[in-house]
C-alpha positions as protocol buffer text, in pm:
chain_id: "A"
residue {
  index: 1
  type: MET
  ca { x: -1199 y: -809 z: 575 }
}
residue {
  index: 2
  type: HIS
  ca { x: -1188 y: -1072 z: 296 }
}
residue {
  index: 3
  type: PHE
  ca { x: -1286 y: -800 z: 10 }
}
residue {
  index: 4
  type: LEU
  ca { x: -908 y: -648 z: 46 }
}
residue {
  index: 5
  type: ARG
  ca { x: -711 y: -884 z: -124 }
}
residue {
  index: 6
  type: PRO
  ca { x: -319 y: -899 z: -183 }
}
residue {
  index: 7
  type: ALA
  ca { x: -326 y: -901 z: -515 }
}
residue {
  index: 8
  type: THR
  ca { x: -606 y: -641 z: -521 }
}
residue {
  index: 9
  type: CYS
  ca { x: -449 y: -358 z: -335 }
}
residue {
  index: 10
  type: LEU
  ca { x: -97 y: -455 z: -478 }
}
residue {
  index: 11
  type: THR
  ca { x: -219 y: -370 z: -806 }
}
residue {
  index: 12
  type: ALA
  ca { x: -444 y: -35 z: -654 }
}
residue {
  index: 13
  type: ALA
  ca { x: -113 y: 96 z: -480 }
}
residue {
  index: 14
  type: LEU
  ca { x: 146 y: 25 z: -836 }
}
residue {
  index: 15
  type: SER
  ca { x: -119 y: 138 z: -1046 }
}
residue {
  index: 16
  type: VAL
  ca { x: -127 y: 500 z: -801 }
}
residue {
  index: 17
  type: THR
  ca { x: 263 y: 515 z: -757 }
}
residue {
  index: 18
  type: PHE
  ca { x: 311 y: 460 z: -1154 }
}
residue {
  index: 19
  type: VAL
  ca { x: 65 y: 740 z: -1252 }
}
residue {
  index: 20
  type: GLY
  ca { x: 242 y: 1039 z: -1228 }
}
residue {
  index: 21
  type: ARG
  ca { x: 613 y: 1115 z: -1331 }
}
residue {
  index: 22
  type: VAL
  ca { x: 947 y: 1015 z: -1126 }
}
residue {
  index: 23
  type: ALA
  ca { x: 1132 y: 1320 z: -1076 }
}
residue {
  index: 24
  type: ALA
  ca { x: 1396 y: 1213 z: -874 }
}
residue {
  index: 25
  type: GLN
  ca { x: 1500 y: 882 z: -880 }
}
residue {
  index: 26
  type: THR
  ca { x: 1775 y: 716 z: -601 }
}
residue {
  index: 27
  type: VAL
  ca { x: 1815 y: 318 z: -597 }
}
residue {
  index: 28
  type: THR
  ca { x: 1966 y: 155 z: -324 }
}
residue {
  index: 29
  type: VAL
  ca { x: 1984 y: -196 z: -234 }
}
residue {
  index: 30
  type: LYS
  ca { x: 1969 y: -363 z: 106 }
}
residue {
  index: 31
  type: ALA
  ca { x: 2030 y: -667 z: 315 }
}
residue {
  index: 32
  type: SER
  ca { x: 1910 y: -763 z: 593 }
}
residue {
  index: 33
  type: ILE
  ca { x: 1966 y: -1070 z: 867 }
}
residue {
  index: 34
  type: ASN
  ca { x: 1846 y: -1105 z: 1211 }
}
residue {
  index: 35
  type: PRO
  ca { x: 2012 y: -1386 z: 1450 }
}
residue {
  index: 36
  type: LEU
  ca { x: 1973 y: -1188 z: 1726 }
}
residue {
  index: 37
  type: LEU
  ca { x: 1603 y: -1191 z: 1687 }
}
residue {
  index: 38
  type: SER
  ca { x: 1509 y: -1532 z: 1678 }
}
residue {
  index: 39
  type: VAL
  ca { x: 1287 y: -1522 z: 1975 }
}
residue {
  index: 40
  type: GLU
  ca { x: 1198 y: -1923 z: 1957 }
}
residue {
  index: 41
  type: GLU
  ca { x: 947 y: -2007 z: 1726 }
}
residue {
  index: 42
  type: ARG
  ca { x: 776 y: -1680 z: 1668 }
}
residue {
  index: 43
  type: ILE
  ca { x: 1044 y: -1452 z: 1511 }
}
residue {
  index: 44
  type: PRO
  ca { x: 1241 y: -1662 z: 1246 }
}
residue {
  index: 45
  type: LEU
  ca { x: 1589 y: -1677 z: 1196 }
}
residue {
  index: 46
  type: SER
  ca { x: 1618 y: -1481 z: 861 }
}
residue {
  index: 47
  type: ALA
  ca { x: 1797 y: -1290 z: 572 }
}
residue {
  index: 48
  type: GLY
  ca { x: 1697 y: -1087 z: 305 }
}
residue {
  index: 49
  type: LEU
  ca { x: 1764 y: -823 z: 11 }
}
residue {
  index: 50
  type: GLY
  ca { x: 1556 y: -598 z: -99 }
}
residue {
  index: 51
  type: LEU
  ca { x: 1562 y: -260 z: -350 }
}
residue {
  index: 52
  type: GLU
  ca { x: 1420 y: 72 z: -283 }
}
residue {
  index: 53
  type: VAL
  ca { x: 1341 y: 278 z: -558 }
}
residue {
  index: 54
  type: GLY
  ca { x: 1292 y: 693 z: -522 }
}
residue {
  index: 55
  type: LEU
  ca { x: 986 y: 838 z: -671 }
}
residue {
  index: 56
  type: THR
  ca { x: 1046 y: 1179 z: -523 }
}
residue {
  index: 57
  type: SER
  ca { x: 1284 y: 1317 z: -303 }
}
residue {
  index: 58
  type: HIS
  ca { x: 1030 y: 1238 z: 3 }
}
residue {
  index: 59
  type: SER
  ca { x: 895 y: 851 z: -163 }
}
residue {
  index: 60
  type: ALA
  ca { x: 1000 y: 570 z: -278 }
}
residue {
  index: 61
  type: LEU
  ca { x: 896 y: 217 z: -387 }
}
residue {
  index: 62
  type: GLN
  ca { x: 1063 y: -91 z: -151 }
}
residue {
  index: 63
  type: LEU
  ca { x: 1039 y: -459 z: -246 }
}
residue {
  index: 64
  type: PHE
  ca { x: 1229 y: -682 z: -13 }
}
residue {
  index: 65
  type: GLY
  ca { x: 1251 y: -1083 z: 21 }
}
residue {
  index: 66
  type: SER
  ca { x: 1355 y: -1314 z: 246 }
}
residue {
  index: 67
  type: TYR
  ca { x: 1419 y: -1663 z: 393 }
}
residue {
  index: 68
  type: ARG
  ca { x: 1270 y: -1752 z: 727 }
}
residue {
  index: 69
  type: HIS
  ca { x: 1401 y: -2058 z: 934 }
}
residue {
  index: 70
  type: PHE
  ca { x: 1177 y: -2110 z: 1241 }
}
residue {
  index: 71
  type: ARG
  ca { x: 1407 y: -2289 z: 1537 }
}
residue {
  index: 72
  type: ALA
  ca { x: 1249 y: -2580 z: 1687 }
}
residue {
  index: 73
  type: GLN
  ca { x: 1322 y: -2893 z: 1871 }
}
residue {
  index: 74
  type: ASP
  ca { x: 1231 y: -3095 z: 1557 }
}
residue {
  index: 75
  type: GLU
  ca { x: 1448 y: -3192 z: 1295 }
}
residue {
  index: 76
  type: GLU
  ca { x: 1260 y: -3034 z: 1007 }
}
residue {
  index: 77
  type: PRO
  ca { x: 1231 y: -2659 z: 1150 }
}
residue {
  index: 78
  type: ASP
  ca { x: 941 y: -2425 z: 997 }
}
residue {
  index: 79
  type: THR
  ca { x: 1117 y: -2259 z: 646 }
}
residue {
  index: 80
  type: GLY
  ca { x: 1030 y: -2037 z: 364 }
}
residue {
  index: 81
  type: PRO
  ca { x: 1032 y: -1720 z: 156 }
}
residue {
  index: 82
  type: LYS
  ca { x: 861 y: -1414 z: 214 }
}
residue {
  index: 83
  type: LEU
  ca { x: 789 y: -1065 z: 8 }
}
residue {
  index: 84
  type: TYR
  ca { x: 665 y: -745 z: 81 }
}
residue {
  index: 85
  type: LEU
  ca { x: 602 y: -442 z: -83 }
}
residue {
  index: 86
  type: ASP
  ca { x: 646 y: -85 z: 85 }
}
residue {
  index: 87
  type: TYR
  ca { x: 532 y: 287 z: -17 }
}
residue {
  index: 88
  type: ARG
  ca { x: 748 y: 509 z: 218 }
}
residue {
  index: 89
  type: TYR
  ca { x: 686 y: 830 z: 256 }
}
residue {
  index: 90
  type: TYR
  ca { x: 957 y: 1042 z: 419 }
}
residue {
  index: 91
  type: PHE
  ca { x: 807 y: 1350 z: 658 }
}
residue {
  index: 92
  type: ALA
  ca { x: 1121 y: 1559 z: 619 }
}
residue {
  index: 93
  type: ALA
  ca { x: 1385 y: 1433 z: 360 }
}
residue {
  index: 94
  type: GLU
  ca { x: 1707 y: 1647 z: 404 }
}
residue {
  index: 95
  type: GLN
  ca { x: 1830 y: 1448 z: 154 }
}
residue {
  index: 96
  type: PRO
  ca { x: 1634 y: 1182 z: -73 }
}
residue {
  index: 97
  type: GLN
  ca { x: 1482 y: 941 z: 150 }
}
residue {
  index: 98
  type: THR
  ca { x: 1629 y: 1048 z: 477 }
}
residue {
  index: 99
  type: GLY
  ca { x: 1432 y: 1097 z: 780 }
}
residue {
  index: 100
  type: PHE
  ca { x: 1145 y: 980 z: 974 }
}
residue {
  index: 101
  type: PHE
  ca { x: 858 y: 781 z: 794 }
}
residue {
  index: 102
  type: ALA
  ca { x: 555 y: 630 z: 761 }
}
residue {
  index: 103
  type: SER
  ca { x: 524 y: 331 z: 535 }
}
residue {
  index: 104
  type: PRO
  ca { x: 229 y: 159 z: 426 }
}
residue {
  index: 105
  type: PHE
  ca { x: 314 y: -247 z: 316 }
}
residue {
  index: 106
  type: LEU
  ca { x: 163 y: -563 z: 182 }
}
residue {
  index: 107
  type: GLY
  ca { x: 342 y: -877 z: 266 }
}
residue {
  index: 108
  type: VAL
  ca { x: 308 y: -1249 z: 82 }
}
residue {
  index: 109
  type: GLY
  ca { x: 493 y: -1547 z: 184 }
}
residue {
  index: 110
  type: ARG
  ca { x: 459 y: -1949 z: 211 }
}
residue {
  index: 111
  type: LEU
  ca { x: 630 y: -2185 z: 480 }
}
residue {
  index: 112
  type: LYS
  ca { x: 710 y: -2551 z: 495 }
}
residue {
  index: 113
  type: LEU
  ca { x: 583 y: -2626 z: 847 }
}
residue {
  index: 114
  type: GLY
  ca { x: 843 y: -2876 z: 1026 }
}
residue {
  index: 115
  type: LEU
  ca { x: 691 y: -3218 z: 1183 }
}
residue {
  index: 116
  type: GLY
  ca { x: 705 y: -3090 z: 1558 }
}
residue {
  index: 117
  type: ASP
  ca { x: 892 y: -3221 z: 1836 }
}
residue {
  index: 118
  type: VAL
  ca { x: 698 y: -3545 z: 1913 }
}
residue {
  index: 119
  type: PRO
  ca { x: 547 y: -3645 z: 1501 }
}
residue {
  index: 120
  type: LEU
  ca { x: 281 y: -3872 z: 1484 }
}
residue {
  index: 121
  type: SER
  ca { x: 311 y: -4230 z: 1319 }
}
residue {
  index: 122
  type: GLY
  ca { x: 254 y: -4129 z: 954 }
}
residue {
  index: 123
  type: ALA
  ca { x: 296 y: -3758 z: 997 }
}
residue {
  index: 124
  type: VAL
  ca { x: 344 y: -3547 z: 676 }
}
residue {
  index: 125
  type: ARG
  ca { x: 421 y: -3192 z: 681 }
}
residue {
  index: 126
  type: GLY
  ca { x: 234 y: -2910 z: 596 }
}
residue {
  index: 127
  type: LYS
  ca { x: 176 y: -2560 z: 411 }
}
residue {
  index: 128
  type: ARG
  ca { x: 75 y: -2236 z: 513 }
}
residue {
  index: 129
  type: THR
  ca { x: 61 y: -1924 z: 325 }
}
residue {
  index: 130
  type: GLU
  ca { x: 79 y: -1577 z: 464 }
}
residue {
  index: 131
  type: GLN
  ca { x: -76 y: -1262 z: 396 }
}
residue {
  index: 132
  type: GLU
  ca { x: -30 y: -917 z: 580 }
}
residue {
  index: 133
  type: ALA
  ca { x: -113 y: -571 z: 499 }
}
residue {
  index: 134
  type: GLY
  ca { x: 16 y: -249 z: 787 }
}
residue {
  index: 135
  type: LEU
  ca { x: 165 y: 63 z: 790 }
}
residue {
  index: 136
  type: LEU
  ca { x: 558 y: 112 z: 953 }
}
residue {
  index: 137
  type: LEU
  ca { x: 712 y: 381 z: 1125 }
}
residue {
  index: 138
  type: GLY
  ca { x: 1066 y: 433 z: 1076 }
}
residue {
  index: 139
  type: TYR
  ca { x: 1383 y: 609 z: 1048 }
}
residue {
  index: 140
  type: GLN
  ca { x: 1645 y: 587 z: 758 }
}
residue {
  index: 141
  type: GLN
  ca { x: 2001 y: 790 z: 794 }
}
residue {
  index: 142
  type: VAL
  ca { x: 2209 y: 780 z: 472 }
}
residue {
  index: 143
  type: PHE
  ca { x: 2599 y: 813 z: 537 }
}
residue {
  index: 144
  type: SER
  ca { x: 2755 y: 878 z: 207 }
}
residue {
  index: 145
  type: ARG
  ca { x: 2631 y: 581 z: 3 }
}
residue {
  index: 146
  type: LEU
  ca { x: 2568 y: 373 z: 336 }
}
residue {
  index: 147
  type: THR
  ca { x: 2191 y: 322 z: 425 }
}
residue {
  index: 148
  type: LEU
  ca { x: 2064 y: 223 z: 771 }
}
residue {
  index: 149
  type: ASP
  ca { x: 1737 y: 210 z: 862 }
}
residue {
  index: 150
  type: ALA
  ca { x: 1514 y: 48 z: 1133 }
}
residue {
  index: 151
  type: PHE
  ca { x: 1158 y: 41 z: 1173 }
}
residue {
  index: 152
  type: ALA
  ca { x: 851 y: -121 z: 1342 }
}
residue {
  index: 153
  type: GLY
  ca { x: 460 y: -156 z: 1300 }
}
residue {
  index: 154
  type: PRO
  ca { x: 97 y: -311 z: 1358 }
}
residue {
  index: 155
  type: ALA
  ca { x: 15 y: -580 z: 1093 }
}
residue {
  index: 156
  type: TYR
  ca { x: -337 y: -793 z: 976 }
}
residue {
  index: 157
  type: ARG
  ca { x: -234 y: -1106 z: 897 }
}
residue {
  index: 158
  type: TRP
  ca { x: -459 y: -1430 z: 751 }
}
residue {
  index: 159
  type: GLU
  ca { x: -297 y: -1741 z: 709 }
}
residue {
  index: 160
  type: THR
  ca { x: -415 y: -2047 z: 517 }
}
residue {
  index: 161
  type: THR
  ca { x: -261 y: -2383 z: 663 }
}
residue {
  index: 162
  type: ARG
  ca { x: -269 y: -2700 z: 440 }
}
residue {
  index: 163
  type: TYR
  ca { x: -207 y: -3068 z: 549 }
}
residue {
  index: 164
  type: ALA
  ca { x: -198 y: -3312 z: 264 }
}
residue {
  index: 165
  type: THR
  ca { x: -343 y: -3569 z: 521 }
}
residue {
  index: 166
  type: LEU
  ca { x: -586 y: -3389 z: 602 }
}
residue {
  index: 167
  type: PRO
  ca { x: -959 y: -3272 z: 356 }
}
residue {
  index: 168
  type: PHE
  ca { x: -955 y: -2953 z: 485 }
}
residue {
  index: 169
  type: SER
  ca { x: -755 y: -2628 z: 589 }
}
residue {
  index: 170
  type: GLN
  ca { x: -715 y: -2432 z: 874 }
}
residue {
  index: 171
  type: LYS
  ca { x: -758 y: -2056 z: 842 }
}
residue {
  index: 172
  type: SER
  ca { x: -673 y: -1778 z: 1069 }
}
residue {
  index: 173
  type: VAL
  ca { x: -664 y: -1443 z: 1100 }
}
residue {
  index: 174
  type: PHE
  ca { x: -482 y: -1172 z: 1416 }
}
residue {
  index: 175
  type: LEU
  ca { x: -305 y: -865 z: 1438 }
}
residue {
  index: 176
  type: TRP
  ca { x: 100 y: -906 z: 1437 }
}
residue {
  index: 177
  type: LEU
  ca { x: 435 y: -618 z: 1499 }
}
residue {
  index: 178
  type: ARG
  ca { x: 659 y: -621 z: 1194 }
}
residue {
  index: 179
  type: ALA
  ca { x: 1024 y: -492 z: 1293 }
}
residue {
  index: 180
  type: GLY
  ca { x: 1324 y: -479 z: 1152 }
}
residue {
  index: 181
  type: PHE
  ca { x: 1646 y: -346 z: 1061 }
}
residue {
  index: 182
  type: SER
  ca { x: 1819 y: -319 z: 740 }
}
residue {
  index: 183
  type: VAL
  ca { x: 2195 y: -212 z: 621 }
}
residue {
  index: 184
  type: GLY
  ca { x: 2222 y: -60 z: 201 }
}
residue {
  index: 185
  type: LEU
  ca { x: 2428 y: 75 z: -38 }
}
residue {
  index: 186
  type: ARG
  ca { x: 2296 y: 332 z: -231 }
}
residue {
  index: 187
  type: VAL
  ca { x: 2455 y: 225 z: -577 }
}
residue {
  index: 188
  type: LYS
  ca { x: 2242 y: 543 z: -800 }
}
residue {
  index: 189
  type: LYS
  ca { x: 2214 y: 905 z: -597 }
}
């Protein structure tokens, strides 16, 4: 599956999306923070900001960025940014971009890795690049201008970890669960 590079997928998605004429446009600014969802070193404490732009009453593009902080016992935890691009299709929108949706997405991120609980002498922090693609199912509700949405779905993720002191990099590929919620303010109806 290495032929599906994120940049290629992103370019294809944007090309297909913007070929047609945009009929009904809404703009929603979103924020998310998940301090209660932080689970050991698996789910990070994160804060994010995003923008959802309605293309039609049933579809939207969402760009969402976050900064993650993995809790760990060491003095320097894993930290770094992540960026997602989602295409949302709303099945039966009573208002533009409301109700149940399906959303294919692409994500890219980078982490600066901590040294661990008991670092070895001369240990150096590593860097990890992350790429993922998947499909979310979710629900978005609009209250006047306030939006609330929750979503979850599987993701195919590939990572590359590099350390300055090692002559090689470690690659891993696995299935992952992306889940979350956000609060938004619709700035353009």
